[in-house]
Coordinates of C-alpha atoms in Angstrom, one line a residue:
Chain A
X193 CA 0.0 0.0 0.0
X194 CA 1.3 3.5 -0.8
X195 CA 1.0 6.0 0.9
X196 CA 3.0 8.5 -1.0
X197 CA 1.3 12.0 -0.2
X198 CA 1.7 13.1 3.3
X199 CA 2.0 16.9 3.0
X200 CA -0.1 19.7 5.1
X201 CA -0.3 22.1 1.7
X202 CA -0.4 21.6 -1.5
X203 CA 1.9 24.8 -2.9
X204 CA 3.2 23.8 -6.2
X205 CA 4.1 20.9 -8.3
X206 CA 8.1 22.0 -8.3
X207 CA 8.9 20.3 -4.5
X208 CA 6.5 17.1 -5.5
X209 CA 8.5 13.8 -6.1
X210 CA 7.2 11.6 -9.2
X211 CA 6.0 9.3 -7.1
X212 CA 4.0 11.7 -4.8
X213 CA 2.5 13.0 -8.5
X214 CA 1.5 10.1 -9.4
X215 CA -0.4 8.9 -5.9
X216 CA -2.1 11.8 -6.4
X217 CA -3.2 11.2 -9.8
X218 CA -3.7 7.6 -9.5
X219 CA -6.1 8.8 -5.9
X220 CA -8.0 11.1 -8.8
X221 CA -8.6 8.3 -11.3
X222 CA -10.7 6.9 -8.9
X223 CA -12.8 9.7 -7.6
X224 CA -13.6 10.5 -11.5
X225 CA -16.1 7.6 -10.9
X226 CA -18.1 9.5 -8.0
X227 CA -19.3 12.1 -10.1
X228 CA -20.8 9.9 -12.7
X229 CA -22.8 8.0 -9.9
X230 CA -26.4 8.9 -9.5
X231 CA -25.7 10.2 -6.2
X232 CA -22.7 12.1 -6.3
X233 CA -21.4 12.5 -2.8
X234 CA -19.2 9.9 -0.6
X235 CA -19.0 10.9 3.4
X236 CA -15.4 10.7 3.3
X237 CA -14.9 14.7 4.4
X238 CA -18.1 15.1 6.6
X239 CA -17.2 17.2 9.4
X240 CA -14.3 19.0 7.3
X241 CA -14.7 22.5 6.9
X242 CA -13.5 23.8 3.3
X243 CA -12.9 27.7 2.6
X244 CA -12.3 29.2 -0.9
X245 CA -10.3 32.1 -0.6
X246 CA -10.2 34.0 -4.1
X247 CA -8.4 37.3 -4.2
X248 CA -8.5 37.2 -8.3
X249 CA -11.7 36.0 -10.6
X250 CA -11.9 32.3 -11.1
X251 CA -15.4 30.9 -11.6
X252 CA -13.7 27.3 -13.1
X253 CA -11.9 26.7 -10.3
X254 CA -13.6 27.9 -7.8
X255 CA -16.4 25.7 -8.5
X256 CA -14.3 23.0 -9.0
X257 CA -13.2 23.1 -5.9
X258 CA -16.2 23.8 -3.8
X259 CA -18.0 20.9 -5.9
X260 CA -14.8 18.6 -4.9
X261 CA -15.5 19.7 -1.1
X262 CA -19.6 18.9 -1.1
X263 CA -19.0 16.3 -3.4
X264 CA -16.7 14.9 -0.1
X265 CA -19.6 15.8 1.9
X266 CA -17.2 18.4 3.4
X267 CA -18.5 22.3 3.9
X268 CA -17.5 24.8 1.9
X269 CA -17.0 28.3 2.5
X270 CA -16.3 31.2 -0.5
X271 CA -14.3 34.2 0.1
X272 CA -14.2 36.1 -2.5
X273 CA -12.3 39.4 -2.3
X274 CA -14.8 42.3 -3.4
X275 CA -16.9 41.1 -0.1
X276 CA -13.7 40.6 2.3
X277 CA -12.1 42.4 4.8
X278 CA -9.0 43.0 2.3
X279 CA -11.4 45.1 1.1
X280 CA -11.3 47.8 4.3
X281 CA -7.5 47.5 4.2
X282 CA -7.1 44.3 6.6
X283 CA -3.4 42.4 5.4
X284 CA -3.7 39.0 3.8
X285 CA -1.9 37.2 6.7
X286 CA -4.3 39.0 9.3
X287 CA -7.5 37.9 7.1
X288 CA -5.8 34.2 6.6
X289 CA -5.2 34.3 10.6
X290 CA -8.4 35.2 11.5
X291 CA -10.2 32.1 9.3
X292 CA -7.7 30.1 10.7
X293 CA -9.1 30.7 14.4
X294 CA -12.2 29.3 12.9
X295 CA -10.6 26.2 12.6
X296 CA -11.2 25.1 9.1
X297 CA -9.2 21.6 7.6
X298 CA -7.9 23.0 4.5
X299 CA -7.9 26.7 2.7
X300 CA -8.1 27.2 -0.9
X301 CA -6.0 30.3 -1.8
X302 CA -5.8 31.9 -5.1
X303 CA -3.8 35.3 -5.5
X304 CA -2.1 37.7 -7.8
X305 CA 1.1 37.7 -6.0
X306 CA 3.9 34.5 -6.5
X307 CA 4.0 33.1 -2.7
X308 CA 1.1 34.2 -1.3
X309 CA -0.2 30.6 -0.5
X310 CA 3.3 29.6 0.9
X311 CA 3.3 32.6 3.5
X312 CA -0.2 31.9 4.7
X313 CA 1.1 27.9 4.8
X314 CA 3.9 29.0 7.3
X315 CA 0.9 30.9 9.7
X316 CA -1.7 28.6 9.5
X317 CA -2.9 25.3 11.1
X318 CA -5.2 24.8 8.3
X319 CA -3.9 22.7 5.1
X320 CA -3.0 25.2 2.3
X321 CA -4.1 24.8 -1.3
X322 CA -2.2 26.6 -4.3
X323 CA -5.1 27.3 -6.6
X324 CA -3.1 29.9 -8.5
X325 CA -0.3 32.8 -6.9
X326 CA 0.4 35.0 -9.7
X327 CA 2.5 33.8 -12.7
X328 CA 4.3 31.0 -10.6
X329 CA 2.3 27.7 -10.1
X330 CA -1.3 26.2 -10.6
X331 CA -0.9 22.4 -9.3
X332 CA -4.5 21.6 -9.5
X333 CA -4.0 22.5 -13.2
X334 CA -1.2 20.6 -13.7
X335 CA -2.4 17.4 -12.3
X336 CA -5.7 17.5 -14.2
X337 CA -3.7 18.2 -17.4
X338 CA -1.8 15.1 -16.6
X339 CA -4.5 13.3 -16.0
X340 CA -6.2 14.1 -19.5
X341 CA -2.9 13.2 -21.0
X342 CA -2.8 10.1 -19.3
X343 CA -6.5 9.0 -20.1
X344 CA -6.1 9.7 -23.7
X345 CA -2.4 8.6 -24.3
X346 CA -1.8 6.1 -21.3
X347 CA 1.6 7.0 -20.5
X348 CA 3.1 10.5 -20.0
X349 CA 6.7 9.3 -20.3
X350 CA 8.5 9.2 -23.6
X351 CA 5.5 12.0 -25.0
X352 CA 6.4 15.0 -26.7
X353 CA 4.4 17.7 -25.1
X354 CA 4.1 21.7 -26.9
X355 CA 2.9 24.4 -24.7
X356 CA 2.7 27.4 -26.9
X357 CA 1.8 31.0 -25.9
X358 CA 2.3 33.6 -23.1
X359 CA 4.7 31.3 -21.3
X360 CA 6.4 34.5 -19.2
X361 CA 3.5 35.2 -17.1
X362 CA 1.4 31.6 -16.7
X363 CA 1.6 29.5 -13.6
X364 CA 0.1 26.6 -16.4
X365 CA 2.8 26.5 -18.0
X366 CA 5.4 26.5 -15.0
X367 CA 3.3 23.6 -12.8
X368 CA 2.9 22.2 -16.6
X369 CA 6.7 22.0 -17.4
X370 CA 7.8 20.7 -13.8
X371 CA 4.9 18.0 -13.5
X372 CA 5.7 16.7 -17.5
X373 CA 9.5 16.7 -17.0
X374 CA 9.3 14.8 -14.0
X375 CA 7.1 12.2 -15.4
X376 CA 9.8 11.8 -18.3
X377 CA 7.9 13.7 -21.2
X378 CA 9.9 15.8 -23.4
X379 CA 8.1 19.6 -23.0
X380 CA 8.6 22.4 -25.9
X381 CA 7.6 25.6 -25.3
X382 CA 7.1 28.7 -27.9
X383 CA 5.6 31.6 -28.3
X384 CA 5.9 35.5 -28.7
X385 CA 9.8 36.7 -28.5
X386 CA 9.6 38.6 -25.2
X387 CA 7.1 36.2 -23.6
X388 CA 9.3 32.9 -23.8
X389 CA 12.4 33.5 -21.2
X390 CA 15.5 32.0 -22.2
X391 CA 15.7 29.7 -19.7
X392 CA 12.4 28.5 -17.6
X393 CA 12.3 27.0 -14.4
X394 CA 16.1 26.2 -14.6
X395 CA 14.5 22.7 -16.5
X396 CA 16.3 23.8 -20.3
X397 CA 18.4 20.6 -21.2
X398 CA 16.6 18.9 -18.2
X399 CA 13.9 17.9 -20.7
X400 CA 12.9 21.3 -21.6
X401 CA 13.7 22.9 -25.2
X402 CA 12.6 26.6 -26.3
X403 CA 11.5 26.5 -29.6
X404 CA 11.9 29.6 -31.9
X405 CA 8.7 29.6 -33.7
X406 CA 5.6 28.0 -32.7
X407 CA 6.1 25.3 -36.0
X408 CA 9.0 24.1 -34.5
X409 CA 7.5 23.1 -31.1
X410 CA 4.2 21.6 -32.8
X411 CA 6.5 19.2 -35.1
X412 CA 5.5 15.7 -34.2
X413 CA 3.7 16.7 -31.1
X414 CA 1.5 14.0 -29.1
X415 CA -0.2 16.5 -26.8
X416 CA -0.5 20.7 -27.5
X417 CA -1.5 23.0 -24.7
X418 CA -2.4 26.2 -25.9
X419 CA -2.1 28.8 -23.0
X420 CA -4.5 31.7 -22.8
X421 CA -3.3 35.5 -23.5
X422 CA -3.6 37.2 -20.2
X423 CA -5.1 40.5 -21.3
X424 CA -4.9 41.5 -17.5
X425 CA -0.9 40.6 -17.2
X426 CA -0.1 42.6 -20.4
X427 CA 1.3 46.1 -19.1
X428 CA 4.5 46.1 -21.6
X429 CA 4.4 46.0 -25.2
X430 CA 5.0 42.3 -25.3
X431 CA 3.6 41.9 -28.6
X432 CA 1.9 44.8 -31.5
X433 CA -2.0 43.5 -31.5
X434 CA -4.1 40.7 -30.5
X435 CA -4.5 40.3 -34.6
X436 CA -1.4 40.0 -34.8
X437 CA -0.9 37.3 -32.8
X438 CA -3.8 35.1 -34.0
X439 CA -1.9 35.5 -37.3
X440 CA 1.7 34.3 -36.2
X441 CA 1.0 32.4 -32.9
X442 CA -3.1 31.1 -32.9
X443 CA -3.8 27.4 -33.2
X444 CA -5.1 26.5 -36.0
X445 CA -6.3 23.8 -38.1
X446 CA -3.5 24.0 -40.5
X447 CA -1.2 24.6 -37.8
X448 CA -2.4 21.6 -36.1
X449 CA -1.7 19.2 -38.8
X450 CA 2.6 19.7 -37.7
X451 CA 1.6 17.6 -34.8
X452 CA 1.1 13.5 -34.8
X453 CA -2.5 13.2 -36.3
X454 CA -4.0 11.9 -33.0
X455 CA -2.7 14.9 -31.2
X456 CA -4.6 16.3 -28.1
X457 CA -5.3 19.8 -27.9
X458 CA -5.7 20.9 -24.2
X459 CA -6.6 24.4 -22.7
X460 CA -6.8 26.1 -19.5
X461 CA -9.3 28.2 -19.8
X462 CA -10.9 30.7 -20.4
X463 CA -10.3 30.3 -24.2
X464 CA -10.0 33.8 -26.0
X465 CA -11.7 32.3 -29.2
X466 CA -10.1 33.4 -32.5
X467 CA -6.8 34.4 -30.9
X468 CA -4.5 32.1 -29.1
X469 CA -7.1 29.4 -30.4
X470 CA -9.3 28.9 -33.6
X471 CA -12.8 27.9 -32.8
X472 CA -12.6 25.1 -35.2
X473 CA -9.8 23.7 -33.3
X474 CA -11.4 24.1 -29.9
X475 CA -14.6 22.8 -30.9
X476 CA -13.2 20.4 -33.4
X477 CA -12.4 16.0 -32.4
X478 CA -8.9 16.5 -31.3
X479 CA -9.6 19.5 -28.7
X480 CA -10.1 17.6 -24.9
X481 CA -10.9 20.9 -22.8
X482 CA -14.3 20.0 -21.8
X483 CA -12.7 16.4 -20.7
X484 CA -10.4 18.8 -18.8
X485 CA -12.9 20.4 -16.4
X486 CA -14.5 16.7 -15.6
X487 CA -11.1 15.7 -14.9
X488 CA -10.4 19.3 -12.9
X489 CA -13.0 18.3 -10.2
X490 CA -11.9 14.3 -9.9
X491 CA -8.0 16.1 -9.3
X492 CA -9.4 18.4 -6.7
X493 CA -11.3 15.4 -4.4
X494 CA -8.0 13.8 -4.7
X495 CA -6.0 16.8 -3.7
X496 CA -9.1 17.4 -0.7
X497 CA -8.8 13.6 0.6
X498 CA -5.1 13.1 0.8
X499 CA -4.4 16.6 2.3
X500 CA -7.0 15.9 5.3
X501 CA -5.5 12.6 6.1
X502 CA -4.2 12.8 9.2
X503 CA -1.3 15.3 8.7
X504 CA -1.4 17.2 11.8
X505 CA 2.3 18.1 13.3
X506 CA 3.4 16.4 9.6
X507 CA 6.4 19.1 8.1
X508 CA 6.2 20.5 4.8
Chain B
X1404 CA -5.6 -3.6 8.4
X1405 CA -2.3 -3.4 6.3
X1406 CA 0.1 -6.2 5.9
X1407 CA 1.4 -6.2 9.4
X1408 CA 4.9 -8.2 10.0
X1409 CA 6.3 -9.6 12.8
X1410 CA 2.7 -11.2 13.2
X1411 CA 3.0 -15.1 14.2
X1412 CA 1.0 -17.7 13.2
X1413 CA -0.8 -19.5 16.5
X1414 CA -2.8 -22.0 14.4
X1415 CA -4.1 -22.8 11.1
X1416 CA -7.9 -23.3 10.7
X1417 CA -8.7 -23.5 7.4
X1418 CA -6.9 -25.0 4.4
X1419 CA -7.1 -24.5 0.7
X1420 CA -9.6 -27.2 0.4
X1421 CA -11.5 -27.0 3.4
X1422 CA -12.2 -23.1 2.0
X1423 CA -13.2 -24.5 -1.4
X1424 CA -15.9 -26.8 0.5
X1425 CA -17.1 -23.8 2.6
X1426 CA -17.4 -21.6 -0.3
X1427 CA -19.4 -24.5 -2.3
X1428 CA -21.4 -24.8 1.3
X1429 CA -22.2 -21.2 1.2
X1430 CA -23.2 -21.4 -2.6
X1431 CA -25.8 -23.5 -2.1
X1432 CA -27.0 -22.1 1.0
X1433 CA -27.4 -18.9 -1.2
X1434 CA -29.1 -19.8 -3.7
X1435 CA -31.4 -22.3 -1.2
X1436 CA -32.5 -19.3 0.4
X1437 CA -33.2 -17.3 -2.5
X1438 CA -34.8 -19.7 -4.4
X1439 CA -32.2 -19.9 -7.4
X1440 CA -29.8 -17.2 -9.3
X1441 CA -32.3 -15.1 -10.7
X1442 CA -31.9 -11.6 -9.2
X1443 CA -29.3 -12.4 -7.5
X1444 CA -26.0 -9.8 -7.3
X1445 CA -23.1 -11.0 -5.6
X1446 CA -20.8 -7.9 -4.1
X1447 CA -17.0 -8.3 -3.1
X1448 CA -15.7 -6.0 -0.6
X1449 CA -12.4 -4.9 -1.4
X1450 CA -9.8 -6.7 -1.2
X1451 CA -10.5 -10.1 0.1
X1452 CA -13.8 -10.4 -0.8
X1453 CA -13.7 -9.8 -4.0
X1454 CA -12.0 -13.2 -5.2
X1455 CA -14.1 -14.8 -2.2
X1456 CA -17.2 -13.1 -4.3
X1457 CA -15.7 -14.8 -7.4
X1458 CA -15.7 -18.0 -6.2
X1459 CA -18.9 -18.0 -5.0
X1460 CA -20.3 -16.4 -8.3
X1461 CA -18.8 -19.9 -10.3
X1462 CA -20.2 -21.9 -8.1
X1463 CA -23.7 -20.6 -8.0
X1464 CA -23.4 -20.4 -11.8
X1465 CA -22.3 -24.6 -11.9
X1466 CA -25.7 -25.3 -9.7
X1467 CA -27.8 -23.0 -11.6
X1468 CA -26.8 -22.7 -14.8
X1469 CA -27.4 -18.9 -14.5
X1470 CA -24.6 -16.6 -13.8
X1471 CA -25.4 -14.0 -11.1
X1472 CA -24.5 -10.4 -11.6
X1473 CA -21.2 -9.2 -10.2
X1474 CA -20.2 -6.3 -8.3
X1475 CA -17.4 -4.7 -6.3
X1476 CA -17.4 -2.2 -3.5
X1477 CA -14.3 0.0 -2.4
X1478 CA -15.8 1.2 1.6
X1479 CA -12.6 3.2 1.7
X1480 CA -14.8 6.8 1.4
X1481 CA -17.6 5.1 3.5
X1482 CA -15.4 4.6 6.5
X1483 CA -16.0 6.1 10.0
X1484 CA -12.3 6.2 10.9
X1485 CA -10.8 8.0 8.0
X1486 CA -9.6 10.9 10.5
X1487 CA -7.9 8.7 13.0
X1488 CA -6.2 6.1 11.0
X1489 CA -3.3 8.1 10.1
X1490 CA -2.7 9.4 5.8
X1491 CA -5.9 8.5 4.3
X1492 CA -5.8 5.2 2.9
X1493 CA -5.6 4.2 -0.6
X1494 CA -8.8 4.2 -2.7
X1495 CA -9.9 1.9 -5.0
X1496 CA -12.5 1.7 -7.9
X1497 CA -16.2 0.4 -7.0
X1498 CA -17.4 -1.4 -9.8
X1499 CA -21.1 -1.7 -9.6
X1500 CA -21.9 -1.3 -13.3
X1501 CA -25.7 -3.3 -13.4
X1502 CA -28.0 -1.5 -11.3
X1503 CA -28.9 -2.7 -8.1
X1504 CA -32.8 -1.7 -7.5
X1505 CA -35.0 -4.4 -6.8
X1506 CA -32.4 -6.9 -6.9
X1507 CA -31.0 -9.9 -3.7
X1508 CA -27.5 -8.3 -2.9
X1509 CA -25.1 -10.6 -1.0
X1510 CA -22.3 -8.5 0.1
X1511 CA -19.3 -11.1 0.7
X1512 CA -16.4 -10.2 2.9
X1513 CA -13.5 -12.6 4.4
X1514 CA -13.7 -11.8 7.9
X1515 CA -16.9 -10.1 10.0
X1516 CA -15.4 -8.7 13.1
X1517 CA -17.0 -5.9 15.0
X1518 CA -18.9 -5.0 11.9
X1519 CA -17.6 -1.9 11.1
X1520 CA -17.1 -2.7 7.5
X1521 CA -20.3 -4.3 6.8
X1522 CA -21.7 -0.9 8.0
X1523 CA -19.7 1.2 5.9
X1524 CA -20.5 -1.4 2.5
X1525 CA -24.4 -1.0 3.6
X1526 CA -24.2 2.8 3.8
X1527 CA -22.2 2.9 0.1
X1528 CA -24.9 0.5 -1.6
X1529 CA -27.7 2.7 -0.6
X1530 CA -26.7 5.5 -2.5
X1531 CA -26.4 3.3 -5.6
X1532 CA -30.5 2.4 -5.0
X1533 CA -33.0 0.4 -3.4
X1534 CA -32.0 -3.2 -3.6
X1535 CA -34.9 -6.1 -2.7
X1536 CA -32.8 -7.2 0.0
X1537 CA -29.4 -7.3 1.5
X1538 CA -27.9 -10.1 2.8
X1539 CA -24.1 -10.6 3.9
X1540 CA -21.8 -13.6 3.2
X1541 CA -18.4 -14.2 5.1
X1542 CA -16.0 -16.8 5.4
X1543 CA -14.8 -16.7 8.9
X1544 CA -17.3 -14.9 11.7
X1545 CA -15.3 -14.1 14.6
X1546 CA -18.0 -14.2 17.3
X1547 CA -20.4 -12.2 18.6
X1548 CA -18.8 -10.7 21.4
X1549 CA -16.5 -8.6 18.9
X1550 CA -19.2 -6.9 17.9
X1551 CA -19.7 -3.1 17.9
X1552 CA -23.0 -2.3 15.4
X1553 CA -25.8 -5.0 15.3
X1554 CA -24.6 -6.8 11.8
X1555 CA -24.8 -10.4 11.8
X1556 CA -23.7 -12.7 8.9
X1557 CA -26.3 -15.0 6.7
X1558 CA -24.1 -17.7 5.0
X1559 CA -20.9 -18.1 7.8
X1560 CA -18.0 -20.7 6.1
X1561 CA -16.6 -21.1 9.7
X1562 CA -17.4 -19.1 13.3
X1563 CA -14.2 -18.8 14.7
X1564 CA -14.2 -17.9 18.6
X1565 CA -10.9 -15.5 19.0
X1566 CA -9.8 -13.0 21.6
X1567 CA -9.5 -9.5 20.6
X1568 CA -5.3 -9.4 20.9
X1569 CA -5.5 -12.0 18.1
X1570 CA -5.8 -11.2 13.9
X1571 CA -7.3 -13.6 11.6
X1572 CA -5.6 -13.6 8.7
X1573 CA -7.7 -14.7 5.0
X1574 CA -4.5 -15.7 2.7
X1575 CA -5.6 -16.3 -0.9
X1576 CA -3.9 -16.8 -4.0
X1577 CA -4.7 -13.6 -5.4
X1578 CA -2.6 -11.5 -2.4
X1579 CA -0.4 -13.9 -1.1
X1580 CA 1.4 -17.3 -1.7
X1581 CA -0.6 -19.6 0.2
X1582 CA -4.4 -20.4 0.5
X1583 CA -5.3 -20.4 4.1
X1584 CA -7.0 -18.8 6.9
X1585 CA -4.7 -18.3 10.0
X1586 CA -5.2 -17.0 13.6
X1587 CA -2.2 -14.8 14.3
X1588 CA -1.2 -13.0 17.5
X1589 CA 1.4 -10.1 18.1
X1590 CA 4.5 -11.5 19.5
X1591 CA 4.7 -10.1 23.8
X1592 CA 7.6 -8.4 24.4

């Protein structure tokens, strides 16, 4: 028996062993089942007390995970920050103290700012959940991602993954690239000029490449993730127009056709239709993003049930 | 219930082929009481049940000619110590693909101690419907006394009077390399 995940938080995807990955995934496979019972809700979690604490929009995730938490038969709580204290000036820690004192099992934090999650995982008794801290990891993401792959290709390792787009600023892409390199797929990236570093997450070499055009990362691709252009993220002139970009970075059909013909188009969400992906590819046979969400919710029970396991005094 | 070492082995109260006459026993017993295979669904609880469940199922299908339906449970999400055992266990798939209304479950299990399990497998098959009835098959009952809900067993391949400091232990060949059933005690320091 395996009991490979025994953490208090769930921060990122960078600190998680292979092995730790895959209990988690392996946990989600299973709970995908629940939801497609007539009565979808297990008592695993009853008494469990959930709290969603969005300081940026999310309605995808959000949902996801406050389904995953009733789904447990666990209560959930939503914070979200136009109706917080944050609002009247009260600091993040202070707000994530004073929920805390309420004694809840496990906190859901999504924030603009890289390490929010793993200050508030430092102050808190509660279990921390990384739903998003600015442009540095998504795990939940990651691991459903995985999991799509895994469903529709069986195996993750040896698969030649292209993740394509705003690559600078997107925790996808991060959790993405350290998840897929750890499970032994070969990850290109490529995108805009001044949105694809040089080097990302020190993994270049370490089964990461950087492609120069988009062409070159699609060629003989099993899986293509096609990240979405944060409008909200773009202060610098990172590229001229969004037209532009359709034209020399968009997914589409004919694009498409560089990859292995039973490539899998995935997508985070929310798609901006018509620029970073063409309709017909979205809504055509290879595109999996609806498969994505179903899988999104199965990933989050998981990450709920192992995280309340009994890890009290357990160290990060 | 892990695989717990340093366990040893105080006597041996079943062999392979006295658990392949209890199972046939208990096969006929079944379908006895229910009056042959039709609408009958035999359940395994996970782990040891299930092959237990199997066995059963072939036999039942010999006498009868009819193969009942076939079902798995996983009670690991049903369980009422899931905060106290330590990391959350393991789950595993429940495979109860034919529907269950209306129809004679017997939930098979290797060992019915304090009934804790049973509970947990009852609770889980009533959110899958409204079977006709329930009934529970095991093949060794510990006793009575062990007993902490009001669960008893139907079809019983062998009542086993143990004290609580001492495991029974269901080998099979699906899990391990023997086919037995074992009482085992923890060594006293």
């Amino acid at each position: 028996m395996d009991k490979n995940f025994q953490r208090k938080d769930l921060l990122g995807i960078r600190n998680l062993s292979a092995d730790e990955i895959k209990t988690l995934l392996q946990t989600a496979d299973t709970f995908r089942d629940v939801s497609r019972r007539e009565v979808k809700k297990v008592p695993a979690l009853r008494g469990k007390t959930v709290i969603n604490l969005f300081f940026e929009n999310s309605t995808r995730t959000r949902t996801s995970f406050e389904l995953a938490a009733k789904r447990l038969s666990a209560d959930a709580v939503n914070i979200s920050v136009s109706t917080s204290s944050v609002a009247k000036g009260e600091t993040i820690l202070d707000t994530a103290m004073n929920l805390d004192a309420m004694a809840p099992h496990i906190i859901i934090v999504r924030h603009g700012s890289a390490g929010v999650p793993h200050q508030l995982a430092k102050v808190s008794r509660a279990s921390i959940v990384n739903a998003g801290d600015g442009s540095n990891e998504h795990p939940t993401q990651a691991l459903l991602d995985a999991m799509t792959i895994k469903e529709h290709k069986g195996e993750i390792l040896g698969l030649n993954v292209a993740i394509l787009g705003d690559i600078l600023h997107s925790r996808v892409a991060r959790s993405n690239v350290h998840l897929l390199t750890k499970l032994g797929a070969t990850v290109r990236v490529a995108g805009p000029n001044p949105l694809v570093p040089n080097d990302f997450c020190g993994l270049v070499n370490n089964g990461l490449t950087i492609c120069p055009t988009i062409e070159d990362a699609l060629e003989n691709a099993d899986v293509v993730m096609v990240l979405r252009i944060q409008k909200e993220r773009m202060n610098d002139a990172f590229f001229p127009t969004m037209r532009e970009y359709s034209i020399y970075y968009g997914l589409t059909k004919d694009r498409l056709k560089l990859a292995k013909s039973d490539a899998i188009v995935l997508h985070p969400g929310p798609m901006n239709r018509g620029i970073e992906i063409a309709s017909d590819v979205a809504d055509g046979s290879s595109s999996l993003i609806l498969n994505q969400v179903e899988y999104g919710l199965a990933v989050r029970m998981a990450v709920l049930y192992l995280l309340s396991g009994g890890n009290e005094n357990k160290e990060q | 219930m892990g695989d717990e070492i340093n366990l040893v082995e105080k006597s041996r109260i079943m062999n392979s082929a006295s658990i392949k006459r209890a199972l046939s026993r208990l096969a006929s017993e079944i379908v006895e009481s229910n009056q042959g295979a039709e609408n009958l669904y035999l359940v395994g609880i996970r782990r040891r049940g299930v092959p237990l469940a199997e066995v059963l199922a072939k036999n039942i299908t010999q006498l009868e000619g009819i193969a009942p339906l076939f079902g798995i449970l996983d009670i690991t999400l049903y369980r009422d110590d899931l905060s106290t055992v330590g990391a959350n266990p393991v789950v595993n798939r429940t495979e109860l693909n034919e529907d269950i209304e209306d129809k004679n479950i017997i939930l098979v299990d290797d060992v019915l101690y304090t009934g804790r399990t049973i509970r947990a497998a009852l609770d889980q098959l009533m959110d899958f419907g409204r079977p006709n009835r329930v009934q529970l098959a095991v093949l060794v009952d510990r006793g009575k006394e062990h007993r902490e809900l009001p669960i008893q067993a139907d079809y019983i391949g062998k009542t086993v009077p143990t004290k609580r400091s001492e495991i029974i232990k269901v080998m099979l060949k699906e899990f391990d390399d023997v086919e037995a059933v074992g009482i085992f005690e923890r060594p006293t320091e």
